[in-house]
Coordinates of C-alpha atoms in Angstrom, one line a residue:
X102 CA -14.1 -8.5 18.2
X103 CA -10.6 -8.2 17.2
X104 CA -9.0 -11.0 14.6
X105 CA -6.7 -13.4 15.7
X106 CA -4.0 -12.2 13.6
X107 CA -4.3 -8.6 13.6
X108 CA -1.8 -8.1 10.7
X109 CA -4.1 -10.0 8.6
X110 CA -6.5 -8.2 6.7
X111 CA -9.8 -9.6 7.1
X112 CA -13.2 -8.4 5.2
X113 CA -15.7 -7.9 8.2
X114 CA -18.8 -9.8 7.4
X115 CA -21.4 -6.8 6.2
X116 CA -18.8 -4.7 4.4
X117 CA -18.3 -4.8 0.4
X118 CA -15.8 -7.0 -1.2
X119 CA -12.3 -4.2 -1.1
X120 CA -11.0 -3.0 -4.3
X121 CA -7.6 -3.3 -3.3
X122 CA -5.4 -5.7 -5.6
X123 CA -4.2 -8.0 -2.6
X124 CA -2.7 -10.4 -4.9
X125 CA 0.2 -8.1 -5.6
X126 CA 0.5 -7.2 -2.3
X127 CA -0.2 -9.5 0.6
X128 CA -0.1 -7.7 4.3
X129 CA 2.2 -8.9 6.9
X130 CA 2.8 -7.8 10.2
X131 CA 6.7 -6.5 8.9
X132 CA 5.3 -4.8 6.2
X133 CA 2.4 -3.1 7.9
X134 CA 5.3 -2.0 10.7
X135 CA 7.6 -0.3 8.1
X136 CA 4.3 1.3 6.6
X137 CA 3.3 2.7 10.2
X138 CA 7.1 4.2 10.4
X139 CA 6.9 5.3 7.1
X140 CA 3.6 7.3 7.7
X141 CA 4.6 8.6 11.2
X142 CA 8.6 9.6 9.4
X143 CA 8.9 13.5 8.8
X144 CA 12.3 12.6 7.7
X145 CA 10.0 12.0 4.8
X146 CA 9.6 15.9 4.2
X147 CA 12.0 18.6 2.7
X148 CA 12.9 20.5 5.9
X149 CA 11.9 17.0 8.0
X150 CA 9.3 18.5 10.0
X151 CA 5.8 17.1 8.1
X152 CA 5.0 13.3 8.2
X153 CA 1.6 11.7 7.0
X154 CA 0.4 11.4 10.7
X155 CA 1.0 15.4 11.2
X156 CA -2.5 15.8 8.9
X157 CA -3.8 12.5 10.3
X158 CA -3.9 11.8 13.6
X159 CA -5.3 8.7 15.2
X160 CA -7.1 9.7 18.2
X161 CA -9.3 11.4 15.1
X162 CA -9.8 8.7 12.6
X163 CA -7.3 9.9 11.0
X164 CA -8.2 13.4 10.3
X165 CA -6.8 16.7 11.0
X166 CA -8.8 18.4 14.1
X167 CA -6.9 21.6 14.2
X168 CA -6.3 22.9 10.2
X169 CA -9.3 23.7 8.5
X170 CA -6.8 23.3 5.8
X171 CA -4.1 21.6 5.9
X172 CA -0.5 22.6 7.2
X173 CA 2.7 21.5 6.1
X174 CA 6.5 22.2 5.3
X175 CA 7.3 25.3 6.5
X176 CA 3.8 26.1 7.8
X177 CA 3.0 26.2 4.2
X178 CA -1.1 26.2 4.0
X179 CA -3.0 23.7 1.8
X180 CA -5.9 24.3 -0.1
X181 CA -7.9 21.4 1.4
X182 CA -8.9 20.1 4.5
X183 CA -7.1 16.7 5.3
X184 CA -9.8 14.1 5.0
X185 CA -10.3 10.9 7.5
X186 CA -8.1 8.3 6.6
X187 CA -10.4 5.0 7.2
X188 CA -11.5 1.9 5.0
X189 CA -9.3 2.4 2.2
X190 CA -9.2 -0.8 1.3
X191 CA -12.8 -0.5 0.0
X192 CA -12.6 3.0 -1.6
X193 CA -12.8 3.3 -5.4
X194 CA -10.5 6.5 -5.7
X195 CA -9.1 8.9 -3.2
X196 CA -8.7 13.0 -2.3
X197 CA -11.8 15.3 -2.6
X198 CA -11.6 15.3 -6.7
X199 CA -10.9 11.5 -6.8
X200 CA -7.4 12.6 -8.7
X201 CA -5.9 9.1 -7.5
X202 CA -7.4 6.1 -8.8
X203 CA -5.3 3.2 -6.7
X204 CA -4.1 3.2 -2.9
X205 CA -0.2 2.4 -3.4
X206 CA -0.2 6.1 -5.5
X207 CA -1.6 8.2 -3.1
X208 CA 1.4 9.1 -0.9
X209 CA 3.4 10.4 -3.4
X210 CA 0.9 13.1 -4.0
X211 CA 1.2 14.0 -0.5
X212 CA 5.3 14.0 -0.8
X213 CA 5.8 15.9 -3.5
X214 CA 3.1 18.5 -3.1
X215 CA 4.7 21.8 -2.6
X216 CA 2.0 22.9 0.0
X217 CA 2.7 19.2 1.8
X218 CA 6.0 17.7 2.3
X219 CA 7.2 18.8 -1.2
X220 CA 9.7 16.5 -1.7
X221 CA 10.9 14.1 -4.5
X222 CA 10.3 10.3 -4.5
X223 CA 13.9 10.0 -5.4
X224 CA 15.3 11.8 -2.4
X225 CA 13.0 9.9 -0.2
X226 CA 14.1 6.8 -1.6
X227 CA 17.9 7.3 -1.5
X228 CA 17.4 9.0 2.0
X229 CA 16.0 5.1 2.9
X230 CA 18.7 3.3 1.5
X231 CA 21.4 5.5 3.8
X232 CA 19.3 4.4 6.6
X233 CA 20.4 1.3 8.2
X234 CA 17.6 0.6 10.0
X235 CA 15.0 1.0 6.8
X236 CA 17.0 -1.0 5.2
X237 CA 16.8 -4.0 7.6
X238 CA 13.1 -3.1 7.9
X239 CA 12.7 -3.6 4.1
X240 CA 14.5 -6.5 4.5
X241 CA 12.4 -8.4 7.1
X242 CA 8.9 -6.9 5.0
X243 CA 10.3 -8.2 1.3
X244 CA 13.0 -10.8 1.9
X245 CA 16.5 -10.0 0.5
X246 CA 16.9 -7.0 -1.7
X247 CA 19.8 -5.9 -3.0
X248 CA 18.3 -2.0 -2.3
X249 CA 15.4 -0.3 -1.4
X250 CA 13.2 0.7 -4.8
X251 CA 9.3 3.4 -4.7
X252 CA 7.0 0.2 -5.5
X253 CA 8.7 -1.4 -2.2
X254 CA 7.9 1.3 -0.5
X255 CA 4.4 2.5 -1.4
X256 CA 3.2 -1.1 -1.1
X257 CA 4.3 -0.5 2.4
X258 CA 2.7 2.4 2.7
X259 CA -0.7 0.5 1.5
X260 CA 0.2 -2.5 3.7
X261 CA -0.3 -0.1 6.8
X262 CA -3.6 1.8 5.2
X263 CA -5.2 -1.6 4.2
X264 CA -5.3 -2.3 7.6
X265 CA -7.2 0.8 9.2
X266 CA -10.6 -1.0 9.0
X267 CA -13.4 0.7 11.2
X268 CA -16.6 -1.6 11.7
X269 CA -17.0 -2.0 15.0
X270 CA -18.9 1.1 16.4
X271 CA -22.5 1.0 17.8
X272 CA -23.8 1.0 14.6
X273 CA -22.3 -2.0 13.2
X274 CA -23.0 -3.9 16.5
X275 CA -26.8 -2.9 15.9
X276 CA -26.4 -4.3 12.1
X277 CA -24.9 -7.2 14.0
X278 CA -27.7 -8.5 16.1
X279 CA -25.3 -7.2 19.5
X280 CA -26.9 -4.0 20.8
X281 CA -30.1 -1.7 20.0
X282 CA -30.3 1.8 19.4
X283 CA -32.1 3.7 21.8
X284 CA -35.4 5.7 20.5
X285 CA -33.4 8.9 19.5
X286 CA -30.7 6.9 17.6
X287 CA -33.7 5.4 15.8
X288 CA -35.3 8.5 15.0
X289 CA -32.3 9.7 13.8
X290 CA -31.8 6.7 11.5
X291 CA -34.9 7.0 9.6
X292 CA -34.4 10.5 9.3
X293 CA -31.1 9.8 8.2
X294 CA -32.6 7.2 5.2
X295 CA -35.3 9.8 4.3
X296 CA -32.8 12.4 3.6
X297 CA -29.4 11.7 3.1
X298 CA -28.8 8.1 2.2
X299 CA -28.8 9.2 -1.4
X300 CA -25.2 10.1 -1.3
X301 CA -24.4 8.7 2.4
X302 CA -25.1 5.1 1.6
X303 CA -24.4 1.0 1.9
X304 CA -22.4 0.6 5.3
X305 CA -19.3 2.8 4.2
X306 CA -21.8 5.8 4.3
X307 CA -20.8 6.8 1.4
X308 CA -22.0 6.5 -2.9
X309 CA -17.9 7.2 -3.5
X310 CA -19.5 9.7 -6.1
X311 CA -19.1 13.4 -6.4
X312 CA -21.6 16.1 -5.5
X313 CA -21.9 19.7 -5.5
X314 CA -23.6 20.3 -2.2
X315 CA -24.0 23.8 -2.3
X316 CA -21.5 25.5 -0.1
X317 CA -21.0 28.0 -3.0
X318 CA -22.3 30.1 -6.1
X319 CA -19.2 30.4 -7.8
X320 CA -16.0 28.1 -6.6
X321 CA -12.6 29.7 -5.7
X322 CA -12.0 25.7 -6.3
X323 CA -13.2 23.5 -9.3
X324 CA -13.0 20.2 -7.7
X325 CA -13.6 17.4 -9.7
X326 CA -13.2 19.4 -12.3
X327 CA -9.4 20.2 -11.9
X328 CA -9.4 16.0 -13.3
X329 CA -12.3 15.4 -15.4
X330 CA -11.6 19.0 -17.4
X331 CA -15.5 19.2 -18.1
X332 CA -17.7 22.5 -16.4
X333 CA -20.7 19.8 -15.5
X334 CA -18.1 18.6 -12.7
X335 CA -17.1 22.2 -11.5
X336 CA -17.8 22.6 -7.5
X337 CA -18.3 18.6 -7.3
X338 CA -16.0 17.4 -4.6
X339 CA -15.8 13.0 -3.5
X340 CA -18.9 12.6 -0.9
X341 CA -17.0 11.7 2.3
X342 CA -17.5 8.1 4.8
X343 CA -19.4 9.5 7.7
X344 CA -17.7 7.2 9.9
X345 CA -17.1 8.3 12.7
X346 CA -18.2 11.6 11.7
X347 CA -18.5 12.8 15.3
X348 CA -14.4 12.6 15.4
X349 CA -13.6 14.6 11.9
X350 CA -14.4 17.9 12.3
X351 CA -14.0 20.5 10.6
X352 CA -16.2 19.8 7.9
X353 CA -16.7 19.8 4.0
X354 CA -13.6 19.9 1.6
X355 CA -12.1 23.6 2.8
X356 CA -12.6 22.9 6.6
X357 CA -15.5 25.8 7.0
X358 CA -18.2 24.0 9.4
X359 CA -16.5 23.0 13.1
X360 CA -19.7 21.2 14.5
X361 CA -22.2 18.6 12.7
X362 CA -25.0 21.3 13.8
X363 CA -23.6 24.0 11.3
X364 CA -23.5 21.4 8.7
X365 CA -27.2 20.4 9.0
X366 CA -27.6 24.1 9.5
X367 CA -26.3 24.3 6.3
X368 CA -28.8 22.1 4.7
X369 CA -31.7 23.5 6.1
X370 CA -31.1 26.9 4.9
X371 CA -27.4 27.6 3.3
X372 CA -27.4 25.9 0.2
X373 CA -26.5 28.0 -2.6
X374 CA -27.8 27.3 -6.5
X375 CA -25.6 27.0 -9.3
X376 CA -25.7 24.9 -12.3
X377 CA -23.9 22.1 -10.7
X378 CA -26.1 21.5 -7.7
X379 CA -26.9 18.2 -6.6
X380 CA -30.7 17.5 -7.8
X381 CA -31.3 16.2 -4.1
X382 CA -30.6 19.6 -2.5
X383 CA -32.3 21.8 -5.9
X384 CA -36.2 21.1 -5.5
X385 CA -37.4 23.8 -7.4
X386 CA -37.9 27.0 -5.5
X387 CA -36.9 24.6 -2.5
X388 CA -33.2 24.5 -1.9
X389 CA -31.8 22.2 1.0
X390 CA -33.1 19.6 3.2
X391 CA -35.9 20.7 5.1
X392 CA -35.0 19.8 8.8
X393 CA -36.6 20.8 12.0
X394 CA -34.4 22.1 14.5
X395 CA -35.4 18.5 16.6
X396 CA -34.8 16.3 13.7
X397 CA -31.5 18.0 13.2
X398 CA -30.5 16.8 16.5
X399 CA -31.9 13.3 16.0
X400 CA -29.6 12.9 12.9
X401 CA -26.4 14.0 15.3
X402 CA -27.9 11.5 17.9
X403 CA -27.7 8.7 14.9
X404 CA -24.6 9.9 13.6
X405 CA -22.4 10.1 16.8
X406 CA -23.6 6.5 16.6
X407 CA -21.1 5.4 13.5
X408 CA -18.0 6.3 15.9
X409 CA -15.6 3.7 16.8
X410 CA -13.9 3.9 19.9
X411 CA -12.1 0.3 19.1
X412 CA -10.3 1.9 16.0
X413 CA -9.3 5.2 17.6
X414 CA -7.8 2.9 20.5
X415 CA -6.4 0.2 18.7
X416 CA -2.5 -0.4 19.9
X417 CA -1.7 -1.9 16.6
X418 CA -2.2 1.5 14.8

């Protein structure tokens, strides 16, 4: 069920409490607007061709269904895959090595990446205070201002983020009392708690940790290590939300897996050992999850169950 005011951010009932600091900046319906123009702008961009949406696209949860890493100015090639952008609100600290530690920062790593939109926060900013319509924009969102200033706008920024809440797909409405899973989807659930709730967990499907999950012996990327600087970290990348899962392909931090069945795949008989390896996947002589080929596809069945047509479709996003 949608909120009455859906510009006002709202905690749905079986979710955490958010980490976002609120106090300092409140959501309105003009601030979320300017935030949605800023994130759909690529005026934003160096040659103007790259916004935020380019990498995230709604109809995805906010993922990128057609770069296994990402693309941007110039066709210039990332060296990630462009995760889903979903319940930020609630997350700890974003991008796959957690180099970010608070929401309103996180957009100026995408404009002034090289690979990105690779421009400066100055430029963007005096490119917004030339614009008339920004500046009656900011106006309406933060009352009378004699210009335009990088907090205003990366609260906006936030202001639209903050808002992208999904908790309303089959899964939650099961949690909720409103529907049952079928026999498969219930299957698939406990199979789901046997083996992957370790890292997968609480109702954001995720432990926010980091885990090497053995997609590699040696890594071409560090991870979290490129933040942390210590070798115990090297290969460990932030363990995504499998919300709406089913959407967000391709997979895993580099984009190498298209379907959820070559990621269980992976599981069952891919992972690789190194001295990093997540204890849950490094049983000894016994690497992986061992999966039958049916319980594979009972885990899909639950999983394509945490996809939320509601916040794919919503008209306010």
């Amino acid at each position: 069920m949608l909120p009455d005011n859906p510009y006002q951010f709202t905690k749905p009932e079986h979710f955490p409490e958010p980490t976002y600091t609120f106090d300092n900046n409140p959501i309105t319906k003009e601030g979320f607007e300017l935030g949605k123009k800023l994130f759909n702008d690529p005026r934003l961009s160096s040659d103007k061709s790259t916004a935020c949406s380019n990498c995230h696209s709604k109809v995805v949860a906010f993922a990128d269904p057609q770069h296994s890493l990402s693309i941007g100015v110039n066709n210039r090639v990332g060296k990630r895959n462009a995760p889903a952008i979903q319940n930020m609100a609630f997350m700890r600290e974003f991008f796959w090595d957690g180099g970010v530690v608070h929401l309103d920062f996180v957009p100026p790593n995408a404009i002034e990446n090289k690979l990105e939109m690779d421009e400066k926060m100055t430029n963007v900013v005096q490119f917004l205070n030339r614009d008339k319509e920004y500046t009656n924009l900011f106006r309406a969102a933060f009352g009378e201002i004699d210009s335009i200033n990088t907090p205003m706008m990366l609260h906006a920024f936030s202001q639209y983020m903050n808002l992208l809440i999904s908790d309303n797909s089959k899964y939650d409405q099961y949690l909720k009392g409103e529907t049952e899973l079928t026999t498969k989807e219930l299957a698939g659930l406990k199979l789901f708690e046997q083996n992957c709730e370790s890292c997968h967990s609480g109702v954001l499907f995720t432990n926010q940790a980091y885990a090497n999950n053995g997609l590699d012996e040696t890594f071409k990327d560090l991870g979290r290590a490129l933040i942390s600087e210590w070798e115990g970290d090297e290969g460990k990348f932030k363990i995504p939300s499998l919300r709406n899962v089913e959407l967000t392909a391709p997979y895993m931090h580099d984009g190498r897996f298209e379907t959820l069945e070559e990621v269980l795949l992976h599981y069952r008989n891919g992972v690789k050992k190194s001295a990093t390896l997540a204890p849950e996947l490094n049983n000894g002589e016994q690497l992986g999850i061992p999966l039958t080929a049916k319980e594979e596809e009972q885990i899909i069945v639950f999983l394509k169950t945490l996809t939320d047509r509601d916040f794919i479709s919503n008209s306010i996003f």
